[in-house]
Amino acid sequence: MDNPDPAHQKKSLQTNESLSAGEHKKQIEFQNEAVVHLNALYNYALHITMNPDDAKDLVQETYLKAYRFFNSFERGTNCKAWLFKILKNNYINLFRKNSKEPGKVDYDLIKDFYHSIKDARNDTSETDSDFFHSLLHEEVYQALLSLPEEFREVIQLCDIEGFTYEEIANMVDSPIGTVRSRLYRGRKLLRAQLEGYARKYGFATDTDQ
Amino acid sequence: MNCIETRALISAAVDDELSFLEEKQFLLHLSECNECTVEFDDAQRTKLIIRERVVRFKAPQTLINSIMQLTSFSTKEMF
Ligand SMILES: [Zn+2]
């Protein structure tokens, strides 16, 4: 799995001169299994790099690698989890081992992205009348961004992407017990942040009562 | 199971990741302990709100295009 040279990968991919029937089948399968997770991967990349350009590079690298090694993907297992694991490995290779400085956190760009999709989103079920429903999407997002990376990551993988603890443990290379406790602590931190916003609006929270 | 042990299981309980035995002991404690029940409800609501309210970005079109290209190049495009 470890080939850190993206230029080489790209080249080897494109020198397949004649597109065999097998290759064609692989492409179709890859699109159905892997490319459908593009948005999820991009959001994950954005969360760990905090920079849209880095996120783009990371997702691109991930798909290059995933395509190249697609035959090694165990059919019937969770392809999304496999892709997330590759992305995380790429992230470590690109930004940690090669000590490439991650791009500066670009909150303005992220905010722009936010505004561009804001109107396209509708609120989902309003089943509960508690204070949380007064919170804006942006506030919840800001609260998530304010968490240390190790907490933000597991919360995103679990609550947003819906991975199991076993899958998360594999992605973040930690025991399941660590995933459990990070989720517990991360949610507590997040809860405190959100209560701060709620008080701003004059809503009583459980801890006030 | 005491409060400290119970709290350690809260996130797993929220995510339905407890073993059968753990779940039994966890629920037994909640039935006797108000504080832990409040903590559990809080954790559940926090998960719900993140899921419902967090901002999801759409991948930029340039990225979508380059990924699509990666998996649909034909001989025509290569020469
Ligand atoms: Zn208790």
Short mmCIF file of N, CA, C and O in Angstrom, two decimals, chain A residues 14-146:
data_model
loop_
_atom_site.label_atom_id
_atom_site.label_comp_id
_atom_site.label_asym_id
_atom_site.label_seq_id
_atom_site.Cartn_x
_atom_site.Cartn_y
_atom_site.Cartn_z
N GLN A 14 -1.95 5.60 -16.43
CA GLN A 14 -2.32 6.07 -17.76
C GLN A 14 -1.56 5.38 -18.90
O GLN A 14 -1.90 5.59 -20.05
N THR A 15 -0.56 4.55 -18.55
CA THR A 15 0.15 3.87 -19.63
C THR A 15 -0.50 2.53 -19.98
O THR A 15 0.01 1.80 -20.80
N ASN A 16 -1.62 2.20 -19.35
CA ASN A 16 -2.42 1.07 -19.80
C ASN A 16 -3.03 1.43 -21.15
O ASN A 16 -4.07 2.03 -21.23
N GLU A 17 -2.34 1.01 -22.18
CA GLU A 17 -2.73 1.58 -23.46
C GLU A 17 -4.06 1.07 -23.99
O GLU A 17 -4.93 1.84 -24.34
N SER A 18 -4.20 -0.23 -24.01
CA SER A 18 -5.49 -0.71 -24.49
C SER A 18 -6.36 -1.06 -23.29
O SER A 18 -5.92 -1.70 -22.35
N LEU A 19 -7.57 -0.60 -23.37
CA LEU A 19 -8.48 -0.78 -22.26
C LEU A 19 -9.16 -2.13 -22.40
O LEU A 19 -10.07 -2.31 -23.20
N SER A 20 -8.68 -3.10 -21.64
CA SER A 20 -9.23 -4.45 -21.75
C SER A 20 -10.64 -4.49 -21.18
O SER A 20 -11.06 -3.59 -20.46
N ALA A 21 -11.34 -5.57 -21.47
CA ALA A 21 -12.69 -5.73 -20.93
C ALA A 21 -12.64 -5.78 -19.40
O ALA A 21 -13.50 -5.23 -18.73
N GLY A 22 -11.58 -6.41 -18.90
CA GLY A 22 -11.42 -6.49 -17.45
C GLY A 22 -11.26 -5.12 -16.83
O GLY A 22 -11.86 -4.81 -15.80
N GLU A 23 -10.47 -4.29 -17.50
CA GLU A 23 -10.24 -2.93 -17.00
C GLU A 23 -11.54 -2.12 -17.01
O GLU A 23 -11.83 -1.37 -16.09
N HIS A 24 -12.29 -2.34 -18.06
CA HIS A 24 -13.57 -1.63 -18.18
C HIS A 24 -14.51 -2.03 -17.05
O HIS A 24 -15.16 -1.20 -16.43
N LYS A 25 -14.53 -3.30 -16.75
CA LYS A 25 -15.38 -3.81 -15.68
C LYS A 25 -14.93 -3.22 -14.33
O LYS A 25 -15.76 -2.83 -13.50
N LYS A 26 -13.63 -3.15 -14.18
CA LYS A 26 -13.08 -2.59 -12.95
C LYS A 26 -13.54 -1.15 -12.77
O LYS A 26 -13.90 -0.71 -11.68
N GLN A 27 -13.51 -0.40 -13.86
CA GLN A 27 -13.93 1.01 -13.79
C GLN A 27 -15.37 1.16 -13.35
O GLN A 27 -15.69 1.98 -12.49
N ILE A 28 -16.23 0.35 -13.97
CA ILE A 28 -17.66 0.43 -13.63
C ILE A 28 -17.85 0.10 -12.15
O ILE A 28 -18.55 0.80 -11.41
N GLU A 29 -17.19 -0.97 -11.74
CA GLU A 29 -17.33 -1.40 -10.36
C GLU A 29 -16.78 -0.33 -9.41
O GLU A 29 -17.36 -0.04 -8.36
N PHE A 30 -15.67 0.24 -9.81
CA PHE A 30 -15.05 1.27 -8.98
C PHE A 30 -15.98 2.48 -8.83
O PHE A 30 -16.10 3.06 -7.76
N GLN A 31 -16.60 2.84 -9.91
CA GLN A 31 -17.53 3.97 -9.83
C GLN A 31 -18.70 3.67 -8.90
O GLN A 31 -19.07 4.49 -8.07
N ASN A 32 -19.24 2.48 -9.02
CA ASN A 32 -20.40 2.13 -8.18
C ASN A 32 -20.03 1.95 -6.72
O ASN A 32 -20.80 2.31 -5.83
N GLU A 33 -18.85 1.39 -6.46
CA GLU A 33 -18.47 1.07 -5.09
C GLU A 33 -17.75 2.23 -4.40
O GLU A 33 -17.97 2.48 -3.23
N ALA A 34 -16.89 2.90 -5.15
CA ALA A 34 -15.97 3.84 -4.50
C ALA A 34 -16.30 5.31 -4.77
O ALA A 34 -16.29 6.12 -3.85
N VAL A 35 -16.59 5.63 -6.02
CA VAL A 35 -16.77 7.05 -6.35
C VAL A 35 -18.01 7.62 -5.69
O VAL A 35 -18.07 8.81 -5.40
N VAL A 36 -18.98 6.76 -5.37
CA VAL A 36 -20.19 7.24 -4.70
C VAL A 36 -19.90 7.85 -3.32
O VAL A 36 -20.72 8.58 -2.78
N HIS A 37 -18.72 7.57 -2.77
CA HIS A 37 -18.39 8.10 -1.45
C HIS A 37 -17.57 9.39 -1.51
O HIS A 37 -16.99 9.82 -0.51
N LEU A 38 -17.53 9.99 -2.67
CA LEU A 38 -16.70 11.17 -2.87
C LEU A 38 -17.01 12.31 -1.89
O LEU A 38 -16.11 12.88 -1.28
N ASN A 39 -18.28 12.62 -1.72
CA ASN A 39 -18.62 13.71 -0.81
C ASN A 39 -18.22 13.42 0.63
O ASN A 39 -17.72 14.30 1.34
N ALA A 40 -18.46 12.19 1.05
CA ALA A 40 -18.09 11.81 2.41
C ALA A 40 -16.58 11.93 2.62
O ALA A 40 -16.12 12.47 3.62
N LEU A 41 -15.81 11.47 1.63
CA LEU A 41 -14.36 11.56 1.74
C LEU A 41 -13.89 13.00 1.77
O LEU A 41 -12.98 13.36 2.51
N TYR A 42 -14.53 13.80 0.94
CA TYR A 42 -14.13 15.21 0.90
C TYR A 42 -14.40 15.90 2.24
O TYR A 42 -13.57 16.66 2.72
N ASN A 43 -15.52 15.60 2.83
CA ASN A 43 -15.83 16.20 4.13
C ASN A 43 -14.85 15.74 5.21
O ASN A 43 -14.42 16.53 6.06
N TYR A 44 -14.49 14.47 5.16
CA TYR A 44 -13.52 13.94 6.12
C TYR A 44 -12.17 14.64 5.91
O TYR A 44 -11.53 15.10 6.87
N ALA A 45 -11.77 14.75 4.65
CA ALA A 45 -10.49 15.40 4.33
C ALA A 45 -10.49 16.85 4.80
O ALA A 45 -9.50 17.35 5.33
N LEU A 46 -11.60 17.49 4.62
CA LEU A 46 -11.73 18.89 5.04
C LEU A 46 -11.59 19.01 6.56
O LEU A 46 -10.97 19.93 7.07
N HIS A 47 -12.15 18.04 7.25
CA HIS A 47 -12.08 18.07 8.71
C HIS A 47 -10.67 17.82 9.22
O HIS A 47 -10.28 18.39 10.24
N ILE A 48 -9.92 16.95 8.56
CA ILE A 48 -8.59 16.70 9.11
C ILE A 48 -7.55 17.70 8.61
O ILE A 48 -6.60 18.00 9.31
N THR A 49 -7.74 18.25 7.42
CA THR A 49 -6.75 19.22 6.94
C THR A 49 -7.15 20.65 7.26
O THR A 49 -6.30 21.52 7.37
N MET A 50 -8.45 20.88 7.39
CA MET A 50 -8.99 22.22 7.62
C MET A 50 -8.61 23.17 6.50
O MET A 50 -8.48 24.38 6.70
N ASN A 51 -8.43 22.65 5.34
CA ASN A 51 -8.01 23.47 4.21
C ASN A 51 -8.52 22.85 2.91
O ASN A 51 -8.18 21.72 2.59
N PRO A 52 -9.32 23.59 2.15
CA PRO A 52 -9.95 23.03 0.95
C PRO A 52 -8.96 22.52 -0.10
O PRO A 52 -9.21 21.48 -0.72
N ASP A 53 -7.85 23.20 -0.29
CA ASP A 53 -6.88 22.75 -1.29
C ASP A 53 -6.23 21.43 -0.88
O ASP A 53 -6.10 20.50 -1.68
N ASP A 54 -5.82 21.37 0.38
CA ASP A 54 -5.24 20.12 0.89
C ASP A 54 -6.26 19.00 0.82
O ASP A 54 -5.91 17.86 0.50
N ALA A 55 -7.49 19.33 1.14
CA ALA A 55 -8.54 18.31 1.13
C ALA A 55 -8.71 17.73 -0.27
O ALA A 55 -8.82 16.53 -0.46
N LYS A 56 -8.68 18.62 -1.24
CA LYS A 56 -8.81 18.19 -2.63
C LYS A 56 -7.67 17.25 -3.03
O LYS A 56 -7.89 16.19 -3.60
N ASP A 57 -6.44 17.68 -2.72
CA ASP A 57 -5.27 16.84 -3.03
C ASP A 57 -5.39 15.46 -2.39
O ASP A 57 -5.11 14.44 -3.01
N LEU A 58 -5.80 15.50 -1.14
CA LEU A 58 -5.88 14.26 -0.36
C LEU A 58 -6.91 13.30 -0.96
O LEU A 58 -6.65 12.10 -1.09
N VAL A 59 -8.05 13.83 -1.35
CA VAL A 59 -9.09 12.98 -1.93
C VAL A 59 -8.62 12.43 -3.28
O VAL A 59 -8.82 11.25 -3.60
N GLN A 60 -7.95 13.26 -4.03
CA GLN A 60 -7.44 12.84 -5.32
C GLN A 60 -6.42 11.69 -5.17
O GLN A 60 -6.50 10.68 -5.86
N GLU A 61 -5.49 11.89 -4.26
CA GLU A 61 -4.49 10.85 -3.97
C GLU A 61 -5.17 9.56 -3.54
O GLU A 61 -4.74 8.46 -3.90
N THR A 62 -6.19 9.72 -2.72
CA THR A 62 -6.89 8.56 -2.18
C THR A 62 -7.53 7.74 -3.30
O THR A 62 -7.41 6.51 -3.34
N TYR A 63 -8.18 8.43 -4.23
CA TYR A 63 -8.81 7.71 -5.32
C TYR A 63 -7.79 7.09 -6.28
O TYR A 63 -8.00 5.99 -6.80
N LEU A 64 -6.70 7.79 -6.48
CA LEU A 64 -5.63 7.21 -7.30
C LEU A 64 -5.16 5.88 -6.71
O LEU A 64 -5.03 4.88 -7.40
N LYS A 65 -4.89 5.94 -5.43
CA LYS A 65 -4.39 4.75 -4.75
C LYS A 65 -5.45 3.66 -4.70
O LYS A 65 -5.18 2.49 -4.95
N ALA A 66 -6.66 4.07 -4.40
CA ALA A 66 -7.76 3.10 -4.28
C ALA A 66 -7.98 2.40 -5.62
O ALA A 66 -8.17 1.18 -5.68
N TYR A 67 -7.91 3.16 -6.70
CA TYR A 67 -8.12 2.56 -8.02
C TYR A 67 -7.01 1.57 -8.34
O TYR A 67 -7.24 0.47 -8.81
N ARG A 68 -5.82 2.00 -8.02
CA ARG A 68 -4.67 1.16 -8.32
C ARG A 68 -4.73 -0.17 -7.58
O ARG A 68 -4.37 -1.21 -8.11
N PHE A 69 -5.20 -0.10 -6.33
CA PHE A 69 -5.23 -1.31 -5.50
C PHE A 69 -6.63 -1.89 -5.35
O PHE A 69 -6.91 -2.63 -4.42
N PHE A 70 -7.50 -1.51 -6.26
CA PHE A 70 -8.90 -1.91 -6.12
C PHE A 70 -9.08 -3.42 -6.12
O PHE A 70 -9.98 -3.95 -5.47
N ASN A 71 -8.20 -4.12 -6.82
CA ASN A 71 -8.30 -5.58 -6.84
C ASN A 71 -8.06 -6.19 -5.47
O ASN A 71 -8.52 -7.30 -5.19
N SER A 72 -7.34 -5.47 -4.62
CA SER A 72 -7.08 -6.00 -3.29
C SER A 72 -8.21 -5.69 -2.31
O SER A 72 -8.23 -6.18 -1.19
N PHE A 73 -9.15 -4.87 -2.74
CA PHE A 73 -10.29 -4.59 -1.86
C PHE A 73 -11.15 -5.84 -1.73
O PHE A 73 -11.52 -6.45 -2.71
N GLU A 74 -11.42 -6.20 -0.50
CA GLU A 74 -12.18 -7.42 -0.25
C GLU A 74 -13.65 -7.18 -0.54
O GLU A 74 -14.33 -6.47 0.20
N ARG A 75 -14.12 -7.80 -1.62
CA ARG A 75 -15.50 -7.58 -2.04
C ARG A 75 -16.47 -8.01 -0.93
O ARG A 75 -16.26 -9.01 -0.27
N GLY A 76 -17.48 -7.22 -0.75
CA GLY A 76 -18.46 -7.55 0.28
C GLY A 76 -18.20 -6.85 1.60
O GLY A 76 -19.08 -6.77 2.45
N THR A 77 -16.97 -6.31 1.77
CA THR A 77 -16.72 -5.54 2.99
C THR A 77 -17.06 -4.08 2.70
O THR A 77 -17.44 -3.72 1.59
N ASN A 78 -16.92 -3.25 3.71
CA ASN A 78 -17.34 -1.86 3.62
C ASN A 78 -16.33 -1.02 2.81
O ASN A 78 -15.26 -0.69 3.29
N CYS A 79 -16.71 -0.67 1.62
CA CYS A 79 -15.79 0.06 0.74
C CYS A 79 -15.51 1.46 1.27
O CYS A 79 -14.40 1.97 1.17
N LYS A 80 -16.53 2.07 1.84
CA LYS A 80 -16.34 3.41 2.40
C LYS A 80 -15.27 3.39 3.51
O LYS A 80 -14.41 4.26 3.57
N ALA A 81 -15.34 2.37 4.36
CA ALA A 81 -14.35 2.25 5.43
C ALA A 81 -12.95 2.06 4.85
O ALA A 81 -11.97 2.61 5.35
N TRP A 82 -12.87 1.28 3.80
CA TRP A 82 -11.57 1.03 3.13
C TRP A 82 -11.02 2.35 2.58
O TRP A 82 -9.83 2.67 2.76
N LEU A 83 -11.87 3.13 1.94
CA LEU A 83 -11.42 4.41 1.38
C LEU A 83 -10.98 5.39 2.47
O LEU A 83 -9.98 6.09 2.34
N PHE A 84 -11.73 5.42 3.56
CA PHE A 84 -11.37 6.33 4.66
C PHE A 84 -10.02 5.96 5.25
O PHE A 84 -9.23 6.83 5.61
N LYS A 85 -9.79 4.64 5.34
CA LYS A 85 -8.51 4.17 5.87
C LYS A 85 -7.36 4.60 4.94
O LYS A 85 -6.32 5.06 5.40
N ILE A 86 -7.56 4.49 3.64
CA ILE A 86 -6.54 4.91 2.69
C ILE A 86 -6.30 6.42 2.81
O ILE A 86 -5.16 6.89 2.82
N LEU A 87 -7.38 7.15 2.93
CA LEU A 87 -7.25 8.61 3.05
C LEU A 87 -6.45 8.99 4.29
O LEU A 87 -5.56 9.84 4.25
N LYS A 88 -6.75 8.31 5.39
CA LYS A 88 -6.04 8.60 6.63
C LYS A 88 -4.55 8.29 6.48
O LYS A 88 -3.69 9.06 6.90
N ASN A 89 -4.24 7.14 5.86
CA ASN A 89 -2.84 6.79 5.62
C ASN A 89 -2.15 7.82 4.73
O ASN A 89 -1.01 8.22 4.99
N ASN A 90 -2.83 8.24 3.70
CA ASN A 90 -2.28 9.26 2.81
C ASN A 90 -2.00 10.55 3.57
O ASN A 90 -0.99 11.21 3.36
N TYR A 91 -2.92 10.88 4.42
CA TYR A 91 -2.77 12.10 5.21
C TYR A 91 -1.51 12.02 6.07
O TYR A 91 -0.71 12.96 6.10
N ILE A 92 -1.33 10.88 6.71
CA ILE A 92 -0.14 10.72 7.56
C ILE A 92 1.13 10.76 6.70
O ILE A 92 2.09 11.42 7.06
N ASN A 93 1.10 10.10 5.56
CA ASN A 93 2.27 10.10 4.67
C ASN A 93 2.58 11.49 4.15
O ASN A 93 3.73 11.93 4.15
N LEU A 94 1.56 12.19 3.69
CA LEU A 94 1.80 13.49 3.06
C LEU A 94 2.16 14.57 4.05
O LEU A 94 3.04 15.38 3.82
N PHE A 95 1.45 14.58 5.19
CA PHE A 95 1.58 15.73 6.08
C PHE A 95 2.45 15.47 7.29
O PHE A 95 2.91 16.38 7.94
N ARG A 96 2.65 14.22 7.63
CA ARG A 96 3.45 13.97 8.83
C ARG A 96 4.84 13.47 8.46
O ARG A 96 5.84 14.07 8.77
N LYS A 97 4.88 12.32 7.73
CA LYS A 97 6.18 11.70 7.47
C LYS A 97 7.06 12.58 6.60
O LYS A 97 8.24 12.74 6.85
N ASN A 98 6.49 13.12 5.55
CA ASN A 98 7.29 13.96 4.66
C ASN A 98 7.39 15.39 5.19
O ASN A 98 7.85 16.29 4.50
N SER A 99 6.88 15.55 6.38
CA SER A 99 6.86 16.84 7.08
C SER A 99 6.48 18.00 6.16
O SER A 99 6.98 19.10 6.28
N LYS A 100 5.58 17.70 5.22
CA LYS A 100 5.01 18.79 4.43
C LYS A 100 4.06 19.52 5.38
O LYS A 100 3.22 18.92 6.01
N GLU A 101 4.25 20.80 5.47
CA GLU A 101 3.37 21.57 6.35
C GLU A 101 1.96 21.56 5.77
O GLU A 101 1.78 21.89 4.59
N PRO A 102 1.00 21.20 6.59
CA PRO A 102 -0.36 21.33 6.08
C PRO A 102 -0.66 22.81 5.80
O PRO A 102 -0.07 23.69 6.42
N GLY A 103 -1.48 23.05 4.82
CA GLY A 103 -1.86 24.42 4.52
C GLY A 103 -2.46 25.07 5.74
O GLY A 103 -2.92 24.40 6.65
N LYS A 104 -2.39 26.38 5.76
CA LYS A 104 -2.95 27.07 6.91
C LYS A 104 -4.46 26.86 6.95
O LYS A 104 -5.11 26.77 5.93
N VAL A 105 -4.97 26.77 8.16
CA VAL A 105 -6.41 26.60 8.31
C VAL A 105 -7.11 27.79 7.67
O VAL A 105 -6.85 28.93 8.02
N ASP A 106 -7.95 27.46 6.72
CA ASP A 106 -8.54 28.53 5.94
C ASP A 106 -10.02 28.67 6.28
O ASP A 106 -10.88 28.15 5.58
N TYR A 107 -10.26 29.35 7.37
CA TYR A 107 -11.64 29.47 7.84
C TYR A 107 -12.50 30.28 6.87
O TYR A 107 -13.68 30.02 6.72
N ASP A 108 -11.89 31.25 6.23
CA ASP A 108 -12.68 32.08 5.32
C ASP A 108 -13.20 31.27 4.14
O ASP A 108 -14.36 31.36 3.77
N LEU A 109 -12.30 30.45 3.59
CA LEU A 109 -12.72 29.61 2.48
C LEU A 109 -13.81 28.63 2.91
O LEU A 109 -14.79 28.42 2.22
N ILE A 110 -13.58 28.07 4.09
CA ILE A 110 -14.55 27.13 4.60
C ILE A 110 -15.90 27.82 4.79
O ILE A 110 -16.94 27.29 4.46
N LYS A 111 -15.82 29.04 5.26
CA LYS A 111 -17.05 29.81 5.46
C LYS A 111 -17.74 30.07 4.12
O LYS A 111 -18.96 29.98 4.02
N ASP A 112 -16.94 30.36 3.11
CA ASP A 112 -17.52 30.56 1.77
C ASP A 112 -18.26 29.32 1.30
O ASP A 112 -19.36 29.39 0.80
N PHE A 113 -17.59 28.19 1.50
CA PHE A 113 -18.24 26.94 1.12
C PHE A 113 -19.55 26.80 1.86
O PHE A 113 -20.56 26.41 1.31
N TYR A 114 -19.49 27.13 3.11
CA TYR A 114 -20.68 27.01 3.92
C TYR A 114 -21.82 27.85 3.35
O TYR A 114 -22.93 27.38 3.17
N HIS A 115 -21.49 29.07 3.01
CA HIS A 115 -22.55 29.94 2.50
C HIS A 115 -23.09 29.47 1.17
O HIS A 115 -24.26 29.64 0.86
N SER A 116 -22.23 28.86 0.40
CA SER A 116 -22.68 28.42 -0.91
C SER A 116 -23.67 27.26 -0.84
O SER A 116 -24.44 27.04 -1.75
N ILE A 117 -23.61 26.52 0.24
CA ILE A 117 -24.55 25.40 0.32
C ILE A 117 -25.70 25.67 1.29
O ILE A 117 -26.66 24.93 1.36
N LYS A 118 -25.57 26.75 2.03
CA LYS A 118 -26.51 27.04 3.11
C LYS A 118 -27.97 26.98 2.65
O LYS A 118 -28.82 26.35 3.27
N ASP A 119 -28.24 27.64 1.54
CA ASP A 119 -29.62 27.75 1.09
C ASP A 119 -30.16 26.44 0.54
O ASP A 119 -31.35 26.23 0.46
N ALA A 120 -29.23 25.58 0.15
CA ALA A 120 -29.66 24.32 -0.46
C ALA A 120 -30.13 23.32 0.59
O ALA A 120 -30.70 22.30 0.28
N ARG A 121 -29.87 23.63 1.83
CA ARG A 121 -30.17 22.67 2.88
C ARG A 121 -31.49 22.93 3.56
O ARG A 121 -31.80 24.05 3.93
N ASN A 122 -32.25 21.90 3.77
CA ASN A 122 -33.48 22.05 4.53
C ASN A 122 -33.32 21.36 5.88
O ASN A 122 -32.63 20.36 5.99
N ASP A 123 -34.01 21.89 6.84
CA ASP A 123 -33.98 21.24 8.14
C ASP A 123 -34.73 19.92 8.10
O ASP A 123 -35.76 19.80 7.45
N THR A 124 -34.17 18.95 8.81
CA THR A 124 -34.82 17.65 8.86
C THR A 124 -35.81 17.62 10.03
O THR A 124 -36.22 18.66 10.52
N SER A 125 -36.13 16.46 10.44
CA SER A 125 -37.19 16.28 11.44
C SER A 125 -37.07 17.21 12.65
O SER A 125 -36.04 17.32 13.28
N GLU A 126 -38.14 17.86 12.97
CA GLU A 126 -38.21 18.70 14.16
C GLU A 126 -39.06 17.98 15.18
O GLU A 126 -40.15 18.42 15.54
N THR A 127 -38.53 16.88 15.66
CA THR A 127 -39.35 16.07 16.55
C THR A 127 -39.24 16.53 18.00
O THR A 127 -40.11 16.28 18.81
N ASP A 128 -38.19 17.23 18.30
CA ASP A 128 -37.87 17.52 19.69
C ASP A 128 -37.87 19.03 19.86
O ASP A 128 -37.35 19.74 19.03
N SER A 129 -38.46 19.51 20.91
CA SER A 129 -38.55 20.96 21.04
C SER A 129 -37.43 21.52 21.93
O SER A 129 -37.50 22.65 22.37
N ASP A 130 -36.43 20.72 22.23
CA ASP A 130 -35.41 21.23 23.15
C ASP A 130 -34.49 22.27 22.48
O ASP A 130 -34.58 22.53 21.29
N PHE A 131 -33.64 22.84 23.28
CA PHE A 131 -32.90 24.02 22.83
C PHE A 131 -31.99 23.75 21.64
O PHE A 131 -31.66 24.64 20.89
N PHE A 132 -31.60 22.52 21.47
CA PHE A 132 -30.70 22.21 20.37
C PHE A 132 -31.26 22.68 19.04
O PHE A 132 -30.53 23.04 18.13
N HIS A 133 -32.58 22.66 18.96
CA HIS A 133 -33.17 23.00 17.66
C HIS A 133 -33.14 24.49 17.37
O HIS A 133 -33.49 24.92 16.28
N SER A 134 -32.68 25.25 18.34
CA SER A 134 -32.49 26.67 18.07
C SER A 134 -31.12 26.92 17.43
O SER A 134 -30.84 27.99 16.92
N LEU A 135 -30.26 25.90 17.49
CA LEU A 135 -28.90 26.10 17.01
C LEU A 135 -28.84 26.12 15.48
O LEU A 135 -29.58 25.41 14.81
N LEU A 136 -27.95 26.93 15.01
CA LEU A 136 -27.77 27.01 13.56
C LEU A 136 -26.75 25.96 13.11
O LEU A 136 -25.88 25.57 13.88
N HIS A 137 -26.86 25.59 11.87
CA HIS A 137 -25.89 24.65 11.32
C HIS A 137 -24.47 25.15 11.52
O HIS A 137 -23.57 24.42 11.87
N GLU A 138 -24.32 26.43 11.30
CA GLU A 138 -22.98 26.99 11.38
C GLU A 138 -22.41 26.90 12.80
O GLU A 138 -21.23 26.67 12.98
N GLU A 139 -23.29 27.07 13.76
CA GLU A 139 -22.82 27.00 15.15
C GLU A 139 -22.40 25.58 15.52
O GLU A 139 -21.40 25.38 16.21
N VAL A 140 -23.18 24.63 15.07
CA VAL A 140 -22.81 23.24 15.35
C VAL A 140 -21.48 22.92 14.68
O VAL A 140 -20.61 22.27 15.26
N TYR A 141 -21.32 23.44 13.48
CA TYR A 141 -20.08 23.21 12.76
C TYR A 141 -18.89 23.87 13.46
O TYR A 141 -17.83 23.26 13.63
N GLN A 142 -19.08 25.10 13.88
CA GLN A 142 -18.02 25.80 14.61
C GLN A 142 -17.65 25.06 15.89
O GLN A 142 -16.48 24.96 16.24
N ALA A 143 -18.67 24.58 16.58
CA ALA A 143 -18.41 23.85 17.83
C ALA A 143 -17.57 22.60 17.55
O ALA A 143 -16.62 22.29 18.28
N LEU A 144 -17.89 21.92 16.46
CA LEU A 144 -17.14 20.73 16.09
C LEU A 144 -15.69 21.10 15.73
O LEU A 144 -14.74 20.44 16.14
N LEU A 145 -15.55 22.19 14.99
CA LEU A 145 -14.20 22.63 14.61
C LEU A 145 -13.35 23.01 15.82
O LEU A 145 -12.13 22.92 15.76
N SER A 146 -14.01 23.44 16.88
CA SER A 146 -13.25 23.91 18.04
C SER A 146 -12.65 22.76 18.85
O SER A 146 -11.82 22.97 19.72
#
